[in-house]
Coordinates of C-alpha atoms and ligand atoms in Angstrom, one line a residue:
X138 CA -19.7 -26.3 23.6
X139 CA -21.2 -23.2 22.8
X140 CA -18.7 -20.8 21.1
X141 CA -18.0 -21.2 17.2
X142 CA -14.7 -20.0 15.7
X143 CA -13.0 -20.4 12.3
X144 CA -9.6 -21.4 12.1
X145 CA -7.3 -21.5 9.0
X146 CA -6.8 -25.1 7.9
X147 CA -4.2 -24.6 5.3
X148 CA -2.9 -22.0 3.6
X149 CA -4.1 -21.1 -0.5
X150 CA -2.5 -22.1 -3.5
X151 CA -4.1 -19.1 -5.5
X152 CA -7.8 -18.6 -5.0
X153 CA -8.8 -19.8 -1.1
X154 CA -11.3 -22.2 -1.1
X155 CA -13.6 -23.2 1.8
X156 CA -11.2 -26.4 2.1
X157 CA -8.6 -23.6 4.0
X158 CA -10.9 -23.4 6.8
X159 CA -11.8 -24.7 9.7
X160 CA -15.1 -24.0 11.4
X161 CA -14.6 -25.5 15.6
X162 CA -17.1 -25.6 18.4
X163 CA -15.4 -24.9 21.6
X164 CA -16.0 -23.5 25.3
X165 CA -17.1 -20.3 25.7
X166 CA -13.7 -18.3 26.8
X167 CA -13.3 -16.9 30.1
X168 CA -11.7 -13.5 30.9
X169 CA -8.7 -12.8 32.9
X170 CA -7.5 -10.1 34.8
X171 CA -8.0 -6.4 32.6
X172 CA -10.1 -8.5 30.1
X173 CA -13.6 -8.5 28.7
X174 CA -15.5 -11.0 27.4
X175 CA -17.5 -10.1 24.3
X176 CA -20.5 -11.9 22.1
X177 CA -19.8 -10.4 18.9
X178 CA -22.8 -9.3 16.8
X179 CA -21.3 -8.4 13.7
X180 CA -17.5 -9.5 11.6
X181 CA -15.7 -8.0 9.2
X182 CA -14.4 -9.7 6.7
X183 CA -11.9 -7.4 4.1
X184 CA -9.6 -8.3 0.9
X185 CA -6.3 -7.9 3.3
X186 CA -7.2 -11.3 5.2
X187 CA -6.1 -13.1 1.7
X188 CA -2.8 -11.9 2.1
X189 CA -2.6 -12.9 5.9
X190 CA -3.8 -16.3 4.6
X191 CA -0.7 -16.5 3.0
X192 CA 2.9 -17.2 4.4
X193 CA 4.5 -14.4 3.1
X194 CA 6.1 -11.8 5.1
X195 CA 3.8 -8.6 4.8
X196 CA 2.5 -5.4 7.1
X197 CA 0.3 -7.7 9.0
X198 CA 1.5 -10.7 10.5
X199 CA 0.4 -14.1 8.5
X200 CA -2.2 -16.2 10.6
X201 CA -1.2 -19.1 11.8
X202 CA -2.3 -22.6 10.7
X203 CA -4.6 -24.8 12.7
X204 CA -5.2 -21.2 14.5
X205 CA -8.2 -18.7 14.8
X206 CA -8.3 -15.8 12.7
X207 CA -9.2 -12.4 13.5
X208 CA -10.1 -9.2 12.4
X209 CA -12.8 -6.4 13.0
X210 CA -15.9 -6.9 14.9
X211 CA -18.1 -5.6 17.2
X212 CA -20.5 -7.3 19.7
X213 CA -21.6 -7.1 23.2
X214 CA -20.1 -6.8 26.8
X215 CA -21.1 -10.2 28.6
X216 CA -18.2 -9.9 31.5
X217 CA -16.1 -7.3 32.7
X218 CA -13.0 -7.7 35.1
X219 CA -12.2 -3.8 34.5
X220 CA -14.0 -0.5 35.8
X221 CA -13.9 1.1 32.2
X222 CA -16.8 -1.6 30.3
X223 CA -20.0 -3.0 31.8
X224 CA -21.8 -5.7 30.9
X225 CA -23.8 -4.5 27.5
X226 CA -21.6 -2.1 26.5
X227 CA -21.0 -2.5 22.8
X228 CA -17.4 -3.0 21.9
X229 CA -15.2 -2.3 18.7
X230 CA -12.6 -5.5 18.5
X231 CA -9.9 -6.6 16.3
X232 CA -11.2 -10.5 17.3
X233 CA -13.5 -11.1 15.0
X234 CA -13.9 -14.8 13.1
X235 CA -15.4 -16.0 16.2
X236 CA -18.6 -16.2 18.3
X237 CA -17.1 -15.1 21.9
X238 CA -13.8 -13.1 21.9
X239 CA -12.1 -12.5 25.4
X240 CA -10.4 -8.9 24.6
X241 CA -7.6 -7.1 26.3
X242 CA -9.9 -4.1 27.7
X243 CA -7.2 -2.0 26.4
X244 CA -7.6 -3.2 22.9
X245 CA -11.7 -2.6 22.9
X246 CA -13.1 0.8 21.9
X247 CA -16.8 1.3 23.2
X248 CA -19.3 2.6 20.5
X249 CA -22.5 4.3 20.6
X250 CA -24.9 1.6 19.3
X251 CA -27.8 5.0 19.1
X252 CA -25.3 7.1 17.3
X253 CA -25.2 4.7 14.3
X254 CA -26.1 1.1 13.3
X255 CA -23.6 -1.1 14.6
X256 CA -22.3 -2.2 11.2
X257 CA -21.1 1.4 10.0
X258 CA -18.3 1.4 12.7
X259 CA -16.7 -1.7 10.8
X260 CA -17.4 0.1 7.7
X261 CA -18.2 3.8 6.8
X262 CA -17.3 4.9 9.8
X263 CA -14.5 2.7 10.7
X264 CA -11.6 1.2 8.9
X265 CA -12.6 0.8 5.3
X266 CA -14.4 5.0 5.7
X267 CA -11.0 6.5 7.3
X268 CA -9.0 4.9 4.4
X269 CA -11.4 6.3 1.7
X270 CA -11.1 9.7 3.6
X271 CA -7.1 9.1 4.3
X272 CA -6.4 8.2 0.9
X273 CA -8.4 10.7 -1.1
X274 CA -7.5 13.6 1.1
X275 CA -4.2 13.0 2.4
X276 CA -2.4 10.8 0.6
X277 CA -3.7 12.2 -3.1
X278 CA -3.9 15.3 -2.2
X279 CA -7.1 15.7 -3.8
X280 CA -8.2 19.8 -4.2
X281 CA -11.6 21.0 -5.8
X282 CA -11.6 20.5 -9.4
X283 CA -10.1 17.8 -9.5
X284 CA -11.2 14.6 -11.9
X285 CA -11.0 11.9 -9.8
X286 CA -10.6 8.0 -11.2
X287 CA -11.6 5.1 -8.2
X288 CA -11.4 1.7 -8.8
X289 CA -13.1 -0.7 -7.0
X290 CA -16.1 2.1 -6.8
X291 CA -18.7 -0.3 -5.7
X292 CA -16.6 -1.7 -2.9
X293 CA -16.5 -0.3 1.1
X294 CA -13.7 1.9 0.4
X295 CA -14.0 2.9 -3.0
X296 CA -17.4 3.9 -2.6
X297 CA -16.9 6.2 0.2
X298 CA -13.7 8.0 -2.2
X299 CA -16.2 8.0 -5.0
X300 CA -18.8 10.6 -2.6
X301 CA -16.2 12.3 -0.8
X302 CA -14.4 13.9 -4.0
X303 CA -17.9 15.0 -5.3
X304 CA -18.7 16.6 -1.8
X305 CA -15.2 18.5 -1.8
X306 CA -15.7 20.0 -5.1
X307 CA -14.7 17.3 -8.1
X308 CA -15.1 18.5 -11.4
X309 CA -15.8 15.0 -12.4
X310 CA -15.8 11.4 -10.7
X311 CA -15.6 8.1 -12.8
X312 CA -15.6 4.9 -10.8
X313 CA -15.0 1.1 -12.4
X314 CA -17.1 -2.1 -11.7
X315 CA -17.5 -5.5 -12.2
X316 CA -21.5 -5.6 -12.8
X317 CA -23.7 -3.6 -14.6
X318 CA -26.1 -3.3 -11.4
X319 CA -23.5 -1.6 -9.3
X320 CA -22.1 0.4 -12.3
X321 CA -25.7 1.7 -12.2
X322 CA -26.2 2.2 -8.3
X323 CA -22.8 4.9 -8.8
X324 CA -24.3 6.5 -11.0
X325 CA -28.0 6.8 -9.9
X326 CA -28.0 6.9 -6.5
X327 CA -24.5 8.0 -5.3
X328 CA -23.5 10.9 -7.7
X329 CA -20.5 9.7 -9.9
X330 CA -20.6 11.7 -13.1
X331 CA -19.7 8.3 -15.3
X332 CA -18.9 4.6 -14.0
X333 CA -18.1 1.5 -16.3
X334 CA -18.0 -2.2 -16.1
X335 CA -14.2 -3.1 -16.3
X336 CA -15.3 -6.7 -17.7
X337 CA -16.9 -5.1 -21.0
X338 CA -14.3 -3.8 -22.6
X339 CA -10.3 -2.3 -22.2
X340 CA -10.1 0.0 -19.3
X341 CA -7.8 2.1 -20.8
X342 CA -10.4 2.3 -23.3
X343 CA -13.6 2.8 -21.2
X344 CA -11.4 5.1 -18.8
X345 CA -10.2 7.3 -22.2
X346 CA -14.4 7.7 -23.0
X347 CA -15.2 8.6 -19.6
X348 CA -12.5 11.0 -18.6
X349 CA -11.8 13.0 -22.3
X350 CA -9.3 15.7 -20.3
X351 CA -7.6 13.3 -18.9
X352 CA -7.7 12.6 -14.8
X353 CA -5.9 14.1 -11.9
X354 CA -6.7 11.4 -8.9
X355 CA -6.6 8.2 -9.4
X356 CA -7.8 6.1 -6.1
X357 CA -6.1 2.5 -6.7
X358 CA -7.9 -0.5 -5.4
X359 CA -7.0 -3.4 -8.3
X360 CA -4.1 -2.6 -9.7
X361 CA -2.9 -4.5 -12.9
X362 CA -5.1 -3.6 -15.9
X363 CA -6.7 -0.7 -13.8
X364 CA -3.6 1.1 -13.0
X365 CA -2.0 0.9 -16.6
X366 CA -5.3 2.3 -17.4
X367 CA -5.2 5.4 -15.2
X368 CA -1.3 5.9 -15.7
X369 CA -2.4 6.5 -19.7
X370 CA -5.3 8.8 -18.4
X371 CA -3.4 11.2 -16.0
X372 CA -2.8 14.1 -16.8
X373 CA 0.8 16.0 -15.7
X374 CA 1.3 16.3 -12.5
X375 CA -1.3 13.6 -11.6
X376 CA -1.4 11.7 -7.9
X377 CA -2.1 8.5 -7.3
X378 CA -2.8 6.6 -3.9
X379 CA -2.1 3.0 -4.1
X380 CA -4.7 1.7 -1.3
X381 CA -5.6 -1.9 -2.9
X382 CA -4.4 -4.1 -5.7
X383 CA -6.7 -6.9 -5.5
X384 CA -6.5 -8.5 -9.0
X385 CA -3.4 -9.8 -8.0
X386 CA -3.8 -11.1 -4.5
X387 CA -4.4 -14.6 -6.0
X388 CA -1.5 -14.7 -8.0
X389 CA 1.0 -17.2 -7.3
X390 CA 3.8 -15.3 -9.3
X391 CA 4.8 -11.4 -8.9
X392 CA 2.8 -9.5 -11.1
X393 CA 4.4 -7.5 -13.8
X394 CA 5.0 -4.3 -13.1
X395 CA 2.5 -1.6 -15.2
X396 CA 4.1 -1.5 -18.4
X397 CA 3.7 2.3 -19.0
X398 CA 5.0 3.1 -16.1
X399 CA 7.8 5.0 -18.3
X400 CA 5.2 8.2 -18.8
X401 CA 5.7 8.5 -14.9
X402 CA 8.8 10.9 -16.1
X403 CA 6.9 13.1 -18.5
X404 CA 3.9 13.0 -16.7
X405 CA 5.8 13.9 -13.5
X406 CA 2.8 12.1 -11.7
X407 CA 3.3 10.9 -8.3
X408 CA 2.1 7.3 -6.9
X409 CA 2.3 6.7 -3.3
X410 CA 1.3 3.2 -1.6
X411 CA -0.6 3.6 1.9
X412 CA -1.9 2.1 5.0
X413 CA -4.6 3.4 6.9
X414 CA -2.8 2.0 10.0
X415 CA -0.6 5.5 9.3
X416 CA -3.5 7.7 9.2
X417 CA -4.9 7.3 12.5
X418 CA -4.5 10.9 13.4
X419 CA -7.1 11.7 11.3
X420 CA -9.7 9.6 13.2
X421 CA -11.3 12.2 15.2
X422 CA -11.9 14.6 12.0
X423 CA -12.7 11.8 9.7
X424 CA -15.8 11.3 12.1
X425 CA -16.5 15.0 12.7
X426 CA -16.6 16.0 9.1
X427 CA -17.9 12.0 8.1
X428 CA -21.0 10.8 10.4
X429 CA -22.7 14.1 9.9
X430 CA -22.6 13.4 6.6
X431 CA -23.9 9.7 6.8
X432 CA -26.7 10.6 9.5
X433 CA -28.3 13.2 7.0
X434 CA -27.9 11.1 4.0
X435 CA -25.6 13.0 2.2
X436 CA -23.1 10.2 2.2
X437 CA -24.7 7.2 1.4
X438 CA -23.6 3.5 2.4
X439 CA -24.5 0.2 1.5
X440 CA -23.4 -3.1 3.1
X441 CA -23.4 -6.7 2.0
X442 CA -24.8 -8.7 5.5
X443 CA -24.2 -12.4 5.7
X444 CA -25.9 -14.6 8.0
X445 CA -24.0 -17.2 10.4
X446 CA -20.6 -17.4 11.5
X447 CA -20.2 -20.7 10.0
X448 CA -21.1 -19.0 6.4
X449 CA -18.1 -16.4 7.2
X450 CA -15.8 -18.3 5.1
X451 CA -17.9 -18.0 2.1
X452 CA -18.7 -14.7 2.7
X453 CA -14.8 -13.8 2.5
X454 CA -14.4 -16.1 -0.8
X455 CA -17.6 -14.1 -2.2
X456 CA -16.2 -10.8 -1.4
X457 CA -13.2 -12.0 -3.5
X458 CA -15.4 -12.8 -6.1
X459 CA -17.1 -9.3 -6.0
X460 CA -20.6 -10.3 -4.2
X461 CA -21.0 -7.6 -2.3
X462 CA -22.1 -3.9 -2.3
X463 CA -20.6 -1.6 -0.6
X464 CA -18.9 -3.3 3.0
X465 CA -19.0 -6.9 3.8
X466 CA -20.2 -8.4 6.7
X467 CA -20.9 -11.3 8.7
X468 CA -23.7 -11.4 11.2
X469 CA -23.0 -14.0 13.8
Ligands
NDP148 P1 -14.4 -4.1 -1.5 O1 -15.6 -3.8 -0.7 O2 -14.0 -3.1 -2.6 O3 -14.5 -5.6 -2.0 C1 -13.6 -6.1 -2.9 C2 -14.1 -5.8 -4.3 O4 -13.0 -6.0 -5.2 C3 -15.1 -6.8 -4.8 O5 -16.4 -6.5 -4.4 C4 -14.9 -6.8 -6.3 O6 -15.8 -5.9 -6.9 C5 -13.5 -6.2 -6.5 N1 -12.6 -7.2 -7.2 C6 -12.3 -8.4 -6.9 N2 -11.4 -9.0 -7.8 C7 -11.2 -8.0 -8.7 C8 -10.4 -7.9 -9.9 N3 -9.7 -8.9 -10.3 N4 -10.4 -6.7 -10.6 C9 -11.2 -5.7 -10.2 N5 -11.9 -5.7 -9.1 C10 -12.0 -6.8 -8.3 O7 -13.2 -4.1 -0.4 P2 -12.6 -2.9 0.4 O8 -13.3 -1.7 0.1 O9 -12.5 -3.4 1.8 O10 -11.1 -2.8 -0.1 C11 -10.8 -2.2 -1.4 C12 -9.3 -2.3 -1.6 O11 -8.7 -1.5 -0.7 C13 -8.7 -3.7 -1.5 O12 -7.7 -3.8 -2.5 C14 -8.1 -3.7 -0.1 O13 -7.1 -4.6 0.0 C15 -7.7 -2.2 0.0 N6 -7.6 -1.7 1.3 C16 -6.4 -1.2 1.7 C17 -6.2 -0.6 2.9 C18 -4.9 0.1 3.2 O14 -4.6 0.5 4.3 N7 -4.0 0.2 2.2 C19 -7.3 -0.6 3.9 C20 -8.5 -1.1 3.4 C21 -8.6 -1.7 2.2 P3 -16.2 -5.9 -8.5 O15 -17.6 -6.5 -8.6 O16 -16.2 -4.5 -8.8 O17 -15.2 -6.7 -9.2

């Protein structure tokens, strides 16, 4: 009894609770034939979980009940039954939410524990960085000069789109928060021209102030009140990439629909929904052009570390709630 995974109890009614999961002791699993077993060091926990939480049919399959979750992770090789991984090989893993994972060798990606800290390849230079870089540069179409609106600025992905656009040339960068402490750290320590606290006032408002000509990217984590907001603020011609929408993944009802979305005619602005699952192409030049950048400090990163995989669950329902900086994490 010496392998710890979480399970999902039950599925939300609105906001998740620690009641939905399960925390289990169990055997250590053993790998089969062209498997590897792995003790994972660090887990990912990220916003799209809460919909696979949920029964709904959606781009990633719902979890099921009464079974163990997963998602990113990294940890060590402990057994090998293939020539390709060695014991103490580090290991990128899409079985996370548990102690010991038994991975399809196929499915595992070996990382360079020297190259950069473990965590980064769960974060700035793994999912959450390629969809910052994906999204601002591919799917917005971002060019130099460009204003540039992110929501969510504080967060793993919007924090990385925030940095980018001012590395490429933005003529200005405004990101939103929900404290004044990270409102501060985007404007202090990673370069945003302007950043405000979306819980102090309208953000149409606070957007207006902080952009007076207007935007021409606006990076969507939140949605609802965030993306009215920027749909006043574009200016013609304007591109929006819808990455995230998290003020409504609670919500037990379809949201409305942004109720300006009429000046999309005038406007002429485009909005285009993505997955970074789509973008993998990119990969290999998100981490040429990107981990230079993080190595000499130019890109700055910050992550939110848990301790204990039996405190995962909370660390999930606190990411929800906005405690982290930058990526969150779980260290087991
Ligand atoms: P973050 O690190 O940004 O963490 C989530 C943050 O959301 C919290 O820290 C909190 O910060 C903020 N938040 C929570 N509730 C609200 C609310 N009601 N209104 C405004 N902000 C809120 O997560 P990620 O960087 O991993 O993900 C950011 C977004 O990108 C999410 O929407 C996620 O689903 C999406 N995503 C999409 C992908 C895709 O392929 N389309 C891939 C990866 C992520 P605060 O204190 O500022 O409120």
């Amino acid at each position: 009894m010496n392998a710890t995974e979480i399970r999902l109890a039950s599925r939300p009614h609105g906001v998740p609770t620690l009641e939905n999961f399960e925390i289990a002791d169990v055997e250590i699993p053993v790998p089969g034939e062209g498997q590897i077993l792995v003790r994972n060091q660090v887990l990912s926990v990220d916003p799209y979980m809460r919909g696979r939480m949920s029964s709904a049919k959606s781009y990633a399959e719902p979890y099921e009940v009464g079974k163990v979750m997963h998602g990113g992770a990294v940890g060590e090789v402990l057994e090998s039954t293939v020539d390709d991984f060695q014991p103490g090989d580090i290991v990128l893993h899409g079985l996370g939410w548990r102690s010991h994972a038994v991975v399809d060798a196929k499915h595992a990606v070996k990382v360079d524990p020297e190259a950069a800290p473990i965590t980064a390849y769960l974060g700035v230079l793994g999912m959450t960085g390629l969809t910052a870089y994906a999204g601002l540069l591919d799917v917005a179409e971002f060019k130099e000069g460009d204003t540039v609106f992110v929501s969510g600025a504080a967060g793993a992905v919007g924090s990385v789109v925030g940095q980018l656009a001012k590395l490429k040339g933005a003529k200005r960068v405004i990101g939103s928060a929900g404290t004044d402490e990270k409102v501060k750290w985007l404007t202090d320590e990673l370069g945003f021209d302007a950043a405000f606290n979306y819980k102090d006032a309208p953000v149409a408002e606070q957007l207006r102030a902080a952009a007076p000509e207007g935007i021409d990217v606006y990076f969507d984590n939140v949605g609802g009140e965030h993306l009215e907001a920027a749909i006043d603020s574009i200016n013609l011609h304007g591109r929006m990439a819808i990455c995230g929408m998290i003020s409504v993944y609670n919500n037990t009802e379809p949201a409305a629909a942004p109720r300006n979305l009429a000046s999309i005619i005038a406007k002429r602005f485009t909005m285009r929904g993505m997955l970074v699952g789509d973008h993998f192409a990119l990969q290999p030049q998100f981490v040429k052009e990107v981990a230079p950048l993080v190595a000499s400090g130019e890109l700055k990163y910050s992550e939110t570390i848990v301790d204990g995989i039996r405190n995962a669950p909370q660390a999930f329902l606190d990411l929800l709630g906005g405690a982290n900086t930058g990526k969150m994490l779980v260290r087991v």
